[in-house]
Amino acid sequence: MIGLLELLSRPFLRALDPEDAHNLAIKALQVVPQGPRAADQPQLAVRAFGLNFPNPIGIAAGFDKNAAVPDALLRIGFGFVEVGTVTPRTQAGNPRPRIFRLGHDEGVINRLGFNSEGGAVVLARLAARAREHPDSGAIIGVNVGANRDAVDRIEDYVRLIETFALVASYFTVNISSPNTPGLRDLQQAKSLDDLLSRVVDARERAHRRAGPVPILLKIAPDLSLSELDDIVGVARKHRVDGMIVGNTTISRPQSLHDRARAAEAGGLSGRPLFRLSTRMLAETYVRAEGAFPLVGAGGIDSGATAIAKIKAGATLVQLYTGLIYRGLGVVAQIKSDLVAALNRGHRDSLASMVGSDAAAITAESWPA
Ligand SMILES: Cc1cc2nc3c(=O)[nH]c(=O)nc-3n(C[C@H](O)[C@H](O)[C@H](O)COP(=O)(O)O)c2cc1C
């Protein structure tokens, strides 16, 4: 079924405007036949944040912003889905065009600016699916953000956590989108301390209704190492359950071929982000000292890049741009490469690989 979808869709989608192609892909996924999800090899199972993941490959935030197709994504083989970023109120985002493909580089620049159907619509969808599949065990995280014109941005995160606690397997507090002016200032130690204390309080208030919903913090790959010291320190102080490293970059690596597109404003993702985001992941891993697990994202498009993220410190990984260039089949390919690597090393789980290269990576020269 995936093969057929691929055959029909990939060259055709790549000929369209990137945002039209995305909208069409969501429509196609809405008509993927319902059916049980194929079981994963037991070696791929991961336990993190108190949740049991059938495999460590997740679809990163931004693909299914409005929770239109989480079950189709799980049926395609993802081990978990992160919907969002959701903002409390409906918001249109920046004017189009606002997604650009850098074809030679296998990268994307986006400046969507949190286009969101808003909390009420997304909540209704997730609540309906929870009623339909009450014991599915599916892991659906909700990535939350603030409206651009919010008077109290932190209050937006708090409100979303209270509202979504019953339907979210975990929350991602997204303070790293480059496309909402000032949002990334929440990564500064003082603001982050305030944010996390209010967010953790909100989670505790929801605890009796919803149980202990894990909270992950998603950071930018563009932080300085002293900013990262502060962030990991504050995250540990507030006992967040994990961190996602990371979001898109506002930097433009010298290696980019498509210089004209590279001049577009926005966050760069995909292959050109791989080295920087993997370095930041390793830097975060050595600072976290095992206090919480990490999710690695940025430029994963193969088994080799997924394994490199795991060795740099990721317990779980996420991808988005790799799907655009490699198609849906990349998920099955990565899983079979992971199983092959485990078999070669006579390992029965990925856990012993996590972070094995982190110290060595932090000693390399900084990615240009
Ligand atoms: C078109 C697009 C939209 C995105 N929207 C979001 C978003 O709403 N929230 C978020 O946290 N990250 C968003 N991201 C970032 C991804 O979740 C991911 O962190 C980043 O793209 C790196 O992974 P990749 O190289 O596999 O794409 C978006 C990425 C792209 C390409």
XYZ file of C-alpha atoms and ligand atoms in Angstrom:
399
model
C 0.000 0.000 0.000
C 2.833 2.384 0.897
C 4.620 1.367 -2.301
C 1.583 2.288 -4.333
C 1.136 5.618 -2.568
C 4.808 6.332 -3.189
C 4.737 5.437 -6.829
C 1.768 7.651 -7.464
C 2.802 10.523 -5.332
C 6.476 11.373 -5.055
C 7.479 12.757 -8.473
C 4.057 14.344 -8.796
C 4.209 16.008 -5.386
C 7.711 17.319 -6.038
C 6.430 19.091 -9.154
C 3.932 21.097 -7.077
C 4.377 24.134 -4.861
C 5.692 22.710 -1.554
C 2.700 23.787 0.517
C 0.172 22.499 -2.043
C 2.107 19.226 -2.128
C 1.932 19.009 1.649
C -1.806 19.651 1.734
C -2.327 16.994 -0.918
C -0.210 14.497 1.021
C -2.421 15.073 4.090
C -5.539 14.516 1.941
C -4.049 11.292 0.545
C -3.281 10.071 4.064
C -6.879 10.782 5.081
C -8.005 8.103 2.644
C -5.392 5.485 3.591
C -7.445 2.344 4.289
C -8.068 1.698 7.987
C -6.585 -1.449 9.397
C -4.376 -2.753 12.137
C -0.854 -1.473 12.405
C 1.820 -4.059 11.499
C 3.769 -5.143 14.588
C 7.390 -4.044 14.897
C 10.351 -6.280 15.725
C 10.542 -6.533 19.542
C 14.194 -5.363 19.442
C 13.005 -1.930 18.295
C 10.848 -1.339 21.372
C 11.903 1.618 23.520
C 10.688 2.661 26.944
C 11.063 6.364 27.684
C 9.229 8.937 29.844
C 7.136 6.074 31.212
C 5.786 5.279 27.714
C 6.270 2.146 25.612
C 7.251 2.991 22.032
C 6.981 0.127 19.501
C 9.918 1.651 17.598
C 11.982 4.814 18.057
C 11.047 6.631 14.803
C 8.584 9.503 15.194
C 7.119 11.990 12.771
C 8.335 15.434 13.852
C 6.026 18.350 14.607
C 4.877 20.442 11.670
C 3.781 17.624 9.387
C 0.421 17.000 11.056
C -0.089 20.361 12.727
C -3.825 19.890 13.211
C -4.026 16.163 14.062
C -5.705 15.332 10.750
C -3.910 12.010 10.136
C -2.194 10.612 13.253
C -3.512 7.067 12.797
C -2.512 6.919 9.126
C 1.019 7.959 10.140
C 1.111 5.195 12.740
C -0.087 2.673 10.146
C 2.728 3.768 7.835
C 5.086 2.538 10.549
C 6.014 5.489 12.741
C 6.442 4.523 16.393
C 4.900 7.804 17.529
C 3.356 10.955 16.143
C 3.838 14.508 17.357
C 0.971 16.742 16.276
C 1.203 20.539 16.296
C 2.500 23.055 16.884
C -0.962 23.920 18.187
C -1.707 27.475 19.308
C -4.669 28.269 21.592
C -6.475 30.384 19.005
C -6.749 29.812 15.253
C -3.959 31.574 13.444
C -3.189 31.897 9.733
C 0.589 32.184 9.938
C 2.760 34.150 7.521
C 1.748 34.952 3.940
C 2.530 32.381 1.220
C 4.928 31.350 -0.251
C 6.428 30.256 3.050
C 7.932 26.812 2.359
C 10.900 26.464 -0.020
C 12.654 23.305 -1.228
C 16.429 23.356 -1.631
C 16.429 20.381 -3.954
C 20.185 19.901 -4.498
C 20.779 20.124 -0.789
C 17.772 17.988 0.217
C 16.796 20.768 2.598
C 13.707 22.894 3.223
C 13.315 26.435 4.510
C 9.999 27.252 6.144
C 8.584 30.382 7.700
C 5.059 29.145 8.302
C 4.751 31.041 11.569
C 2.501 28.612 13.489
C -0.429 28.305 11.139
C -2.855 26.427 13.377
C -6.531 25.566 13.332
C -6.385 26.305 17.043
C -6.755 24.354 20.287
C -10.505 23.691 20.123
C -10.460 22.060 16.666
C -7.381 19.946 17.354
C -8.722 18.867 20.740
C -12.041 17.791 19.201
C -10.172 15.640 16.668
C -7.945 13.994 19.259
C -10.869 13.401 21.612
C -12.885 11.771 18.802
C -10.022 9.428 17.896
C -9.480 8.562 21.572
C -13.171 7.548 21.795
C -12.834 5.450 18.637
C -9.591 3.715 19.693
C -9.746 3.740 23.511
C -7.021 1.129 24.131
C -4.860 1.549 21.063
C -1.677 2.274 23.034
C -0.779 4.734 20.248
C 1.643 7.442 21.307
C 0.482 10.848 20.153
C 2.375 13.800 21.553
C 1.005 17.339 21.380
C 3.454 20.122 20.546
C 2.247 23.421 22.010
C 3.110 27.032 21.197
C 1.950 30.577 21.802
C -0.194 32.741 19.551
C 1.849 35.437 17.871
C -0.169 38.225 19.504
C -0.481 36.629 22.954
C -0.239 39.143 25.782
C 1.132 36.503 28.169
C 2.868 33.853 26.085
C 3.499 31.544 29.028
C -0.244 31.539 29.755
C -0.823 30.107 26.259
C 1.374 27.091 27.056
C -0.326 26.648 30.437
C -3.791 26.776 28.900
C -2.935 24.221 26.220
C -1.434 21.807 28.747
C -4.553 21.997 30.907
C -6.826 21.545 27.901
C -4.987 18.690 26.184
C -3.846 16.678 29.223
C -6.454 13.934 28.728
C -5.593 13.240 25.082
C -1.828 13.867 24.931
C 0.636 10.996 25.462
C 3.234 13.707 26.092
C 3.635 17.444 25.587
C 6.367 19.244 23.716
C 6.899 22.810 24.823
C 8.105 24.454 21.652
C 10.176 27.521 22.418
C 12.421 27.205 19.405
C 10.453 28.106 16.287
C 12.331 30.902 14.496
C 9.142 32.150 12.841
C 7.295 33.743 15.746
C 9.196 36.913 16.657
C 10.589 36.773 20.201
C 9.486 33.184 20.880
C 13.038 31.896 21.196
C 13.711 34.446 23.959
C 11.835 31.978 26.174
C 15.012 29.881 25.983
C 16.828 32.437 28.150
C 17.442 31.121 31.665
C 15.184 33.527 33.580
C 12.236 33.226 31.166
C 12.674 29.478 30.898
C 12.651 29.116 34.667
C 9.354 31.006 34.810
C 7.892 29.072 31.865
C 8.818 25.664 33.217
C 7.588 26.342 36.722
C 4.176 27.379 35.377
C 4.047 24.559 32.844
C 4.987 21.905 35.409
C 2.366 23.359 37.805
C -0.251 23.084 35.056
C 0.699 19.458 34.476
C 0.432 18.771 38.233
C -3.025 20.385 38.347
C -4.120 18.098 35.495
C -2.533 15.039 37.109
C -5.603 13.748 38.935
C -7.660 13.789 35.727
C -5.009 12.758 33.268
C -2.175 10.965 35.050
C 1.465 11.976 34.728
C 1.779 13.408 31.213
C 5.487 13.803 30.325
C 6.755 17.248 29.323
C 9.532 17.633 26.762
C 11.300 20.833 25.848
C 12.176 21.471 22.192
C 15.206 23.651 21.645
C 16.902 25.383 18.726
C 20.182 24.144 17.279
C 21.429 27.740 17.185
C 22.110 28.176 20.900
C 25.561 28.956 22.228
C 27.054 26.328 24.522
C 26.719 28.625 27.525
C 23.016 29.091 26.717
C 22.762 25.309 26.473
C 24.415 24.963 29.909
C 21.693 27.201 31.360
C 18.842 25.455 29.558
C 19.873 21.969 30.610
C 20.392 23.252 34.167
C 16.914 24.806 34.314
C 15.337 21.744 32.660
C 16.962 19.486 35.250
C 15.872 21.767 38.091
C 12.246 21.503 36.969
C 12.608 17.788 36.232
C 11.343 17.958 32.680
C 10.926 14.481 31.235
C 13.054 14.992 28.131
C 14.326 17.340 25.465
C 14.008 17.407 21.681
C 17.152 18.566 19.895
C 16.088 20.233 17.860
C 14.155 22.596 15.719
C 15.135 24.165 12.381
C 18.192 26.428 12.143
C 18.393 30.080 11.162
C 22.017 29.480 10.144
C 22.982 28.698 6.542
C 25.848 26.184 6.227
C 28.548 27.168 3.708
C 27.984 23.871 1.918
C 24.535 24.879 0.573
C 24.335 24.750 -3.227
C 21.052 26.532 -3.654
C 22.308 29.974 -2.574
C 19.313 31.889 -3.957
C 16.778 29.846 -1.968
C 19.119 29.868 1.028
C 18.535 33.619 1.242
C 14.836 33.075 2.072
C 14.041 33.908 5.693
C 13.005 31.005 7.916
C 14.214 27.800 9.498
C 16.329 25.337 7.535
C 15.711 21.597 7.940
C 16.797 18.363 6.299
C 20.211 17.141 5.253
C 22.036 20.495 5.686
C 20.890 20.532 9.335
C 22.236 17.084 10.161
C 25.733 17.957 11.401
C 24.787 20.962 13.515
C 21.771 19.277 15.112
C 23.753 16.095 15.839
C 26.498 18.150 17.471
C 23.942 19.984 19.639
C 22.370 16.645 20.547
C 25.728 15.284 21.739
C 26.388 18.525 23.646
C 22.992 18.189 25.336
C 23.591 14.514 26.127
C 26.848 15.172 27.963
C 25.196 17.970 29.959
C 22.037 15.995 30.831
C 24.127 13.201 32.395
C 21.279 10.754 32.046
C 18.796 12.967 33.956
C 16.304 12.577 31.085
C 16.190 10.972 27.625
C 16.644 12.960 24.424
C 14.837 12.944 21.102
C 17.131 13.612 18.130
C 15.795 15.467 15.074
C 17.453 17.162 12.123
C 18.416 15.627 8.806
C 17.479 11.999 9.437
C 16.798 10.327 6.094
C 18.354 6.837 6.376
C 19.285 4.066 8.765
C 22.821 5.483 9.003
C 21.661 8.975 10.004
C 19.205 7.527 12.556
C 21.964 5.368 14.086
C 24.302 8.372 14.189
C 21.663 10.301 16.178
C 21.231 7.409 18.602
C 24.983 7.181 19.128
C 25.104 10.961 19.643
C 22.602 10.589 22.516
C 19.079 10.099 21.180
C 16.794 7.537 22.804
C 14.157 8.363 20.183
C 14.376 10.158 16.828
C 12.024 12.222 14.693
C 12.060 13.225 11.056
C 10.103 15.367 8.649
C 12.152 16.676 5.710
C 13.567 13.200 4.964
C 10.021 12.137 4.044
C 9.841 14.833 1.375
C 12.998 13.621 -0.375
C 12.984 9.905 0.416
C 9.227 9.219 0.555
C 7.169 7.221 3.019
C 9.246 4.073 2.449
C 12.088 5.666 4.432
C 10.380 4.683 7.692
C 10.441 0.935 6.914
C 13.984 1.269 5.547
C 15.280 2.908 8.731
C 13.625 0.249 10.879
C 15.120 -2.608 8.896
C 18.581 -0.937 9.016
C 18.249 -0.600 12.795
C 17.350 -4.275 13.167
C 20.304 -5.242 10.940
C 22.670 -3.105 13.053
C 21.345 -4.702 16.255
C 21.786 -8.191 14.839
C 25.334 -7.448 13.677
C 26.244 -6.226 17.160
C 24.377 -9.121 18.869
C 22.366 -6.574 20.819
C 18.772 -7.089 21.889
C 17.867 -3.391 22.177
C 19.041 0.029 21.074
C 19.615 1.191 24.666
C 23.297 0.270 24.786
C 24.023 2.349 21.670
C 22.549 5.560 23.082
C 25.237 8.205 23.532
C 28.162 5.908 22.746
C 29.696 8.548 20.423
C 28.598 11.673 22.324
C 31.900 12.499 24.004
C 33.861 11.957 20.776
C 31.450 14.181 18.803
C 31.835 17.046 21.288
C 35.607 16.957 20.678
C 35.286 17.459 16.901
C 35.674 20.866 15.239
C 32.441 22.894 15.150
C 30.276 22.169 12.043
C 30.733 24.962 9.471
C 7.474 22.668 6.910
C 7.922 22.480 8.332
C 7.087 22.865 9.373
C 7.495 22.694 10.695
N 6.658 23.056 11.712
C 7.032 22.825 12.999
C 6.148 23.126 14.065
O 5.016 23.557 13.882
N 6.598 22.929 15.332
C 7.834 22.414 15.608
O 8.188 22.224 16.781
N 8.682 22.093 14.602
C 8.301 22.281 13.330
N 9.160 21.941 12.309
C 10.499 21.411 12.653
C 10.529 19.883 12.653
O 9.673 19.368 13.637
C 11.965 19.367 12.913
O 12.353 19.749 14.230
C 12.986 19.930 11.933
O 12.427 20.076 10.638
C 14.226 19.035 11.815
O 13.895 17.753 11.348
P 14.024 17.323 9.783
O 15.385 17.767 9.323
O 13.854 15.831 9.798
O 12.938 18.008 9.068
C 8.772 22.117 10.975
C 9.589 21.717 9.914
C 9.187 21.893 8.606
C 10.092 21.440 7.492
